[in-house]
mmCIF file of C-alpha atoms in Angstrom:
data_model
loop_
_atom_site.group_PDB
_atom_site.id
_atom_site.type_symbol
_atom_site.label_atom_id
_atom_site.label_comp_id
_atom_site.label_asym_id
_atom_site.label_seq_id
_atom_site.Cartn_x
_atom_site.Cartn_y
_atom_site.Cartn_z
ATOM 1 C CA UNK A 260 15.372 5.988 54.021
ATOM 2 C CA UNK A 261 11.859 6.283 55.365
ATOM 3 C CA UNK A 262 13.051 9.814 56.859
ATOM 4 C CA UNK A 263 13.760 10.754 53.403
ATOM 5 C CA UNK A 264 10.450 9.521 51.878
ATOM 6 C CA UNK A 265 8.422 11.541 55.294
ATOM 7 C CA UNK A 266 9.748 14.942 54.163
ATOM 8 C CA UNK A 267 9.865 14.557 50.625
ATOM 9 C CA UNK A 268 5.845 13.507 50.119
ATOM 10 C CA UNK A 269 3.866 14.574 54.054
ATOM 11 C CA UNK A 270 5.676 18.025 53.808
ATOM 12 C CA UNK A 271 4.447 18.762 50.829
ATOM 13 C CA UNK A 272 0.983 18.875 51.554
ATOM 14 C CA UNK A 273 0.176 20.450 55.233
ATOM 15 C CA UNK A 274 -3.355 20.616 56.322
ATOM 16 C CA UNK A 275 -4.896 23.996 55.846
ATOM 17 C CA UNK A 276 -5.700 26.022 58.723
ATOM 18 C CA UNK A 277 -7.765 29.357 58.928
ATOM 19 C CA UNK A 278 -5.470 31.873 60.815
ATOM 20 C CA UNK A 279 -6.731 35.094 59.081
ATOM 21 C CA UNK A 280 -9.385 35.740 61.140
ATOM 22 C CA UNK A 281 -8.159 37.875 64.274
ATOM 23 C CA UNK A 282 -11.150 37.325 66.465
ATOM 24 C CA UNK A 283 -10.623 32.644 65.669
ATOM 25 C CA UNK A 284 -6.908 33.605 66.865
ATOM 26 C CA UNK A 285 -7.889 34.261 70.181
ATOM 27 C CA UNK A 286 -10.496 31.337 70.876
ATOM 28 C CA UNK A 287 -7.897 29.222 70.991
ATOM 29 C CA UNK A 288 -7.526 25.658 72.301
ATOM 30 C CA UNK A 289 -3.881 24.276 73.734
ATOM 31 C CA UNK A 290 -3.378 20.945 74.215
ATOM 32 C CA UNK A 291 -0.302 19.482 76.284
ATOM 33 C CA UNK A 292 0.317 16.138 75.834
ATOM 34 C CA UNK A 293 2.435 15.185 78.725
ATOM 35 C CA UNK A 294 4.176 11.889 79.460
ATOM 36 C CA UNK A 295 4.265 10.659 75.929
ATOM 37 C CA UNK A 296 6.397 7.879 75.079
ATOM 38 C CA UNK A 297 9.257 8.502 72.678
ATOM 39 C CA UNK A 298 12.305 6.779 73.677
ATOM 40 C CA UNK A 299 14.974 5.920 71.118
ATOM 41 C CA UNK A 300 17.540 3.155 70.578
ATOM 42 C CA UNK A 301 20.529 2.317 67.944
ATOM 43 C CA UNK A 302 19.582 -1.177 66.354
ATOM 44 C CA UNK A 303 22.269 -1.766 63.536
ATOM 45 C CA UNK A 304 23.064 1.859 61.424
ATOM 46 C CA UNK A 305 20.157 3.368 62.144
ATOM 47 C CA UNK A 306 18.146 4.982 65.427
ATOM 48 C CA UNK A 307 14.524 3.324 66.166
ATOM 49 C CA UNK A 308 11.672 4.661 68.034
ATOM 50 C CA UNK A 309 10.845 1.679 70.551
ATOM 51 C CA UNK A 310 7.781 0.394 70.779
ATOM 52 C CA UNK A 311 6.620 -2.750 72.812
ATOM 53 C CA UNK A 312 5.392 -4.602 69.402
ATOM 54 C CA UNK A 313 8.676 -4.666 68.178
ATOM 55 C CA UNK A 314 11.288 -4.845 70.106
ATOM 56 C CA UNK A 315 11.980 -6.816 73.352
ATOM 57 C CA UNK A 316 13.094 -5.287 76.190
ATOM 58 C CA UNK A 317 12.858 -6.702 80.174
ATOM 59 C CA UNK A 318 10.783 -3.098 81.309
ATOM 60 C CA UNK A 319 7.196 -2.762 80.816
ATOM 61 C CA UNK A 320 5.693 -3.387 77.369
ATOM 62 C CA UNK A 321 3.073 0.115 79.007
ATOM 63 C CA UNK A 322 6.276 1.896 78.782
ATOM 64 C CA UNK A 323 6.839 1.822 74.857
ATOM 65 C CA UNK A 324 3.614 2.815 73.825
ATOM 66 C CA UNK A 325 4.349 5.638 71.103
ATOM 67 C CA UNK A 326 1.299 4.605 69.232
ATOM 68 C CA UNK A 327 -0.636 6.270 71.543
ATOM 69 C CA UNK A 328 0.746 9.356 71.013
ATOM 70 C CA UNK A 329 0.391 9.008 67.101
ATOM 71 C CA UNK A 330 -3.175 8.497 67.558
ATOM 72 C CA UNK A 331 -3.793 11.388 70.106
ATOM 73 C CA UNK A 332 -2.172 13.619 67.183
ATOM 74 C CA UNK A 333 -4.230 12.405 64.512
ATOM 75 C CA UNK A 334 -7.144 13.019 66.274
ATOM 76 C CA UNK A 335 -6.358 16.936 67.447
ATOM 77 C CA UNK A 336 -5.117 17.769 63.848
ATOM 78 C CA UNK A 337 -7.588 16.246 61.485
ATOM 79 C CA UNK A 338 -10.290 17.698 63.956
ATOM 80 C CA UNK A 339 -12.435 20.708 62.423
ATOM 81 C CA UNK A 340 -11.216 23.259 65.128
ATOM 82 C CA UNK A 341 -7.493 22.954 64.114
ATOM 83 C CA UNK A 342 -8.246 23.478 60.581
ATOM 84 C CA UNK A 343 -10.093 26.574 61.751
ATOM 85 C CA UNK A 344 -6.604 27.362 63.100
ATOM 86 C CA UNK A 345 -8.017 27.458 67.251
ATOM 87 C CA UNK A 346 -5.318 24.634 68.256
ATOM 88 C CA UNK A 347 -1.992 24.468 69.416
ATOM 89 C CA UNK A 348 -0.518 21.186 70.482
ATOM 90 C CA UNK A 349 3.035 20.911 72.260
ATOM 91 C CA UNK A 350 4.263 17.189 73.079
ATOM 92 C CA UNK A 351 6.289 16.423 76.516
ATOM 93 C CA UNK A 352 7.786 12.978 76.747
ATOM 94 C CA UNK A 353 8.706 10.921 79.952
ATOM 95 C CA UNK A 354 12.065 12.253 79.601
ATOM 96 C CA UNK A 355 11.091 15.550 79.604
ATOM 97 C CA UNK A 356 11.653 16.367 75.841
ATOM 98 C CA UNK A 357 9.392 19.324 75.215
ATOM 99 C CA UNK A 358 7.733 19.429 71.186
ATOM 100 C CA UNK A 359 5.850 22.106 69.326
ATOM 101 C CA UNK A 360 3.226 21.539 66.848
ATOM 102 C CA UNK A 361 2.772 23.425 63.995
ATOM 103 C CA UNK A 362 -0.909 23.245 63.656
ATOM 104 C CA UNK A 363 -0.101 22.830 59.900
ATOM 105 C CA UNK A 364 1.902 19.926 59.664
ATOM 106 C CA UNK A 365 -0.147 16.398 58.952
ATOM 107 C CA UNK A 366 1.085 13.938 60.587
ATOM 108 C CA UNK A 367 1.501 10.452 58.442
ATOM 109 C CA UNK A 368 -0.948 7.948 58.953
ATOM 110 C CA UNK A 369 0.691 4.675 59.227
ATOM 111 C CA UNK A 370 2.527 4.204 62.675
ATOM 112 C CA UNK A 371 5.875 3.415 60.705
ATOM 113 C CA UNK A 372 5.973 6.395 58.995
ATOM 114 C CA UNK A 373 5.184 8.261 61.534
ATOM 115 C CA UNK A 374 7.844 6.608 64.021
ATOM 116 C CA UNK A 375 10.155 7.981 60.968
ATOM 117 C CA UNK A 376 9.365 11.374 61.797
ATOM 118 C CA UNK A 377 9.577 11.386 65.720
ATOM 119 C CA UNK A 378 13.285 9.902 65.308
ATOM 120 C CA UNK A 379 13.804 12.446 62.970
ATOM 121 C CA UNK A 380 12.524 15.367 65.143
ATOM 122 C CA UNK A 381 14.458 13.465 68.310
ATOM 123 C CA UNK A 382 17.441 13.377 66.780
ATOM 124 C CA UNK A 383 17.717 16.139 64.639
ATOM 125 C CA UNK A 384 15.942 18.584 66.603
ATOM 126 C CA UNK A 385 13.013 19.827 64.146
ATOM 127 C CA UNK A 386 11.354 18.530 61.056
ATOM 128 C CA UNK A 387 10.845 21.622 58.109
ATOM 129 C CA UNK A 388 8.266 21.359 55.242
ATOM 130 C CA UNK A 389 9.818 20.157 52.003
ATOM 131 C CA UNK A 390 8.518 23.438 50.360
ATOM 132 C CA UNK A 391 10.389 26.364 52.773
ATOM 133 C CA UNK A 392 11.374 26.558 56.306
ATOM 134 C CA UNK A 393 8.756 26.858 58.109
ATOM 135 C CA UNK A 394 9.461 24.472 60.999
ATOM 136 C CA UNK A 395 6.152 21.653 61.302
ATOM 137 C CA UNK A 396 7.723 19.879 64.885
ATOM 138 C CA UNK A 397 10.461 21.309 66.748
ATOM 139 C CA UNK A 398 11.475 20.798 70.058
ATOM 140 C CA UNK A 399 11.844 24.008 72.292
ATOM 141 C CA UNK A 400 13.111 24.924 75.796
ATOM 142 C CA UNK A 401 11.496 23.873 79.002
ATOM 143 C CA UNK A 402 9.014 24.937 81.074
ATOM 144 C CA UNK A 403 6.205 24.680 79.136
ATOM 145 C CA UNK A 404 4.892 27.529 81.019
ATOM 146 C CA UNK A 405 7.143 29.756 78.992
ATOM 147 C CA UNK A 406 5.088 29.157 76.183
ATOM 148 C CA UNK A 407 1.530 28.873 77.535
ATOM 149 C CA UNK A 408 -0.241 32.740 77.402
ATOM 150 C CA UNK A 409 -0.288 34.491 80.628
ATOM 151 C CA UNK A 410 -2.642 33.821 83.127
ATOM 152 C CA UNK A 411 -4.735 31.085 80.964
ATOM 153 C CA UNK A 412 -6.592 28.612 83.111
ATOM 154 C CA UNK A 413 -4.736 25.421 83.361
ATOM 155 C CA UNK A 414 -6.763 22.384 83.556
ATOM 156 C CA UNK A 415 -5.234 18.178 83.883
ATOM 157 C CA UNK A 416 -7.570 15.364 82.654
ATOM 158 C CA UNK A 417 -7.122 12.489 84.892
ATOM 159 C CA UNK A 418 -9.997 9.988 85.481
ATOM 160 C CA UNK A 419 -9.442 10.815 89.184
ATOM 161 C CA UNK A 420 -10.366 14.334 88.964
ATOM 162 C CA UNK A 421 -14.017 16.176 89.536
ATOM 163 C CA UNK A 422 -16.271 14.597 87.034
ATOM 164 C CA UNK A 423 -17.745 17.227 84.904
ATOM 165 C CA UNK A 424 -19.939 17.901 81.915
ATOM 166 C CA UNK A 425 -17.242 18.638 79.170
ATOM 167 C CA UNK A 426 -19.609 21.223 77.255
ATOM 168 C CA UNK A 427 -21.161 22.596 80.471
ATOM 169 C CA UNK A 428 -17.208 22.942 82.106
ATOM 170 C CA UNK A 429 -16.232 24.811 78.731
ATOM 171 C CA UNK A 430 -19.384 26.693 78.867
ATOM 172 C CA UNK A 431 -17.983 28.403 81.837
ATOM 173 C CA UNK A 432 -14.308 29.286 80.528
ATOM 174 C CA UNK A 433 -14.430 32.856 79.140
ATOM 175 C CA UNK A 434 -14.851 32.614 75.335
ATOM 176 C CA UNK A 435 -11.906 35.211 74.439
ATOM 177 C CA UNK A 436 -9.324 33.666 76.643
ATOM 178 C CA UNK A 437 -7.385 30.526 75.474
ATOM 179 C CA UNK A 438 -7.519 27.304 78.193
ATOM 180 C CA UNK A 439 -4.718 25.229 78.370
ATOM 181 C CA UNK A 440 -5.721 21.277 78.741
ATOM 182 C CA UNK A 441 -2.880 18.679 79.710
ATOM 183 C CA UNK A 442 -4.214 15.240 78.639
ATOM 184 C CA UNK A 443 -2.085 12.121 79.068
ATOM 185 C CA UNK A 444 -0.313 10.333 76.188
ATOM 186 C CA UNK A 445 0.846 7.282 77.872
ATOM 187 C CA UNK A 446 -0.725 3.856 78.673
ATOM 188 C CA UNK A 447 -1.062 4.134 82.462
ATOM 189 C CA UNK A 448 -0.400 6.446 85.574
ATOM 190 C CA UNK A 449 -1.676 10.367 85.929
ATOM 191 C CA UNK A 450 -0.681 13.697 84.609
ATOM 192 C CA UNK A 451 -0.812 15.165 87.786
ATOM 193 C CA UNK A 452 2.403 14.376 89.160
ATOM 194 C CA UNK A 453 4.330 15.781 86.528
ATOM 195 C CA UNK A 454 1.856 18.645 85.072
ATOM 196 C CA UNK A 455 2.167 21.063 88.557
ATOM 197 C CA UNK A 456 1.575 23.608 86.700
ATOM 198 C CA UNK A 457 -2.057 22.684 86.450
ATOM 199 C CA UNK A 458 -4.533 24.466 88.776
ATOM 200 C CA UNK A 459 -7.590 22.006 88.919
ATOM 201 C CA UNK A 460 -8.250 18.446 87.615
ATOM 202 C CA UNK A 461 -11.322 17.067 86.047
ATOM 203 C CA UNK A 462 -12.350 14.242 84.034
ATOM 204 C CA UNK A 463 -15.228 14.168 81.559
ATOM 205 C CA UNK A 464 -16.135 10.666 81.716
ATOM 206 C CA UNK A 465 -17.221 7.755 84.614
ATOM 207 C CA UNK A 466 -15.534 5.557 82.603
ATOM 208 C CA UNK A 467 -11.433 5.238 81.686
ATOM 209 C CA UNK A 468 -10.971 6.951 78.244
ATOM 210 C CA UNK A 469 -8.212 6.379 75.974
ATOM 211 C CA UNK A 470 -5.708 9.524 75.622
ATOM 212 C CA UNK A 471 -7.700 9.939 71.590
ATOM 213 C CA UNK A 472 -11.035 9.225 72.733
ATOM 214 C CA UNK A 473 -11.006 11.889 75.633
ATOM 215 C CA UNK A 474 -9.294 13.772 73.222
ATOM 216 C CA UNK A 475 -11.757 13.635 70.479
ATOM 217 C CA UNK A 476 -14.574 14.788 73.268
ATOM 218 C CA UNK A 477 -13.054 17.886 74.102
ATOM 219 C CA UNK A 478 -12.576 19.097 70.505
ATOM 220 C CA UNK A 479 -16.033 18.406 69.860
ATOM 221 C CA UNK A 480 -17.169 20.394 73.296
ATOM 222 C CA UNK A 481 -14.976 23.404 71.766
ATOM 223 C CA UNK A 482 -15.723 23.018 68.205
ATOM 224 C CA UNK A 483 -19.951 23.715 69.767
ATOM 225 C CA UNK A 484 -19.045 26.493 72.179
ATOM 226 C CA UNK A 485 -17.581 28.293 69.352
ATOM 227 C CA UNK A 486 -19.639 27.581 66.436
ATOM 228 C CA UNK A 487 -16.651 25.606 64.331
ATOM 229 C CA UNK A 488 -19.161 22.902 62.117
#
């Protein structure tokens, strides 16, 4: 089965990240990725992830758009400042499934594969690495809150909110305090309404960005206020 072929061959191999350096540990970037779509369905012996390519359904096509979570994720892991080991990501889907990231684990890079693991994690509750037990996607107990560090700022993206300079807004977060960003991971609507936990909203573009490409501008922004080349 493709599950089998995920963990026996992506496990092997996760992307290095630098966590020996005490001082890296605490200039750390999280990313919640709220409203993601990952809704699955029984079609003959096996569970699918749904996605609006593939299967027909009467709802809207916007609301089975897992892709766009698989591209968010390849962007925030094969960025420079996770393999410097400053990024956590946790996943939150419409349904209010709540997912951690190991910051080790690389994700596969062909949607199907990577559909594969997301049933697997659904379903089964965590995906290990083929070579011990360390645990690269699990999902954990709700509030996120419980696992954000005390008294970290809490900032939503949303095209809606203050327009800002992304490396002049970063600028002005303290350097030895991790900031907690909640970014959107589906096709249309706002974080806002379901990230409450956020105290301020900005956006760092005029322009509507896609969930990767505003994604890929604030790793950049953090990658320069901390020196990560």
């Amino acid at each position: 089965r493709v599950l089998g072929a995920w963990t026996a061959s992506m496990a092997e191999k996760p992307a290095s990240a630098a966590g020996s350096d005490p001082k890296r540990e605490k200039k750390r970037l999280i990313v919640v990725l709220e409203r993601a779509c990952l809704e699955t369905a029984k079609v003959g012996k096996d569970y699918v992830l749904l996605d609006c390519d593939t299967h027909k359904h009467k709802r809207n096509p916007a609301d089975y758009r897992p892709d766009i979570l698989h591209q968010c994720l390849l962007t925030l892991l094969d960025s420079p400042l996770n393999k410097a080991g400053m990024l956590q990501v946790y996943i939150r889907s419409e349904r209010g499934v709540l997912i951690y990231v190991n910051p080790q684990i690389r994700i596969p890079r062909t949607y199907k594969r990577f559909a594969g693991l997301m049933v697997h994690v659904l379903h089964k509750l965590s995906v290990s690495a083929a070579n011990g037990p360390t645990k690269l996607m699990q999902v954990i107990k709700n509030p996120v809150t419980d696992h954000l560090p005390a008294g970290s700022r809490k900032i939503a993206a949303s095209v809606k909110g203050r327009l800002v300079s992304l490396p002049e807004f970063v600028a002005t977060l303290p350097k030895d305090e991790p900031a907690v960003f909640v970014v959107g991971a589906m096709a249309h609507g706002s974080v806002e309404e379901v990230a409450d936990y956020t105290e301020e909203c900005v956006a760092w573009s005029e322009y509507p960005l896609s969930g990767a490409a505003a994604l890929g501008r604030l790793c950049v922004a953090y990658e320069q206020r901390l020196g990560v080349l």
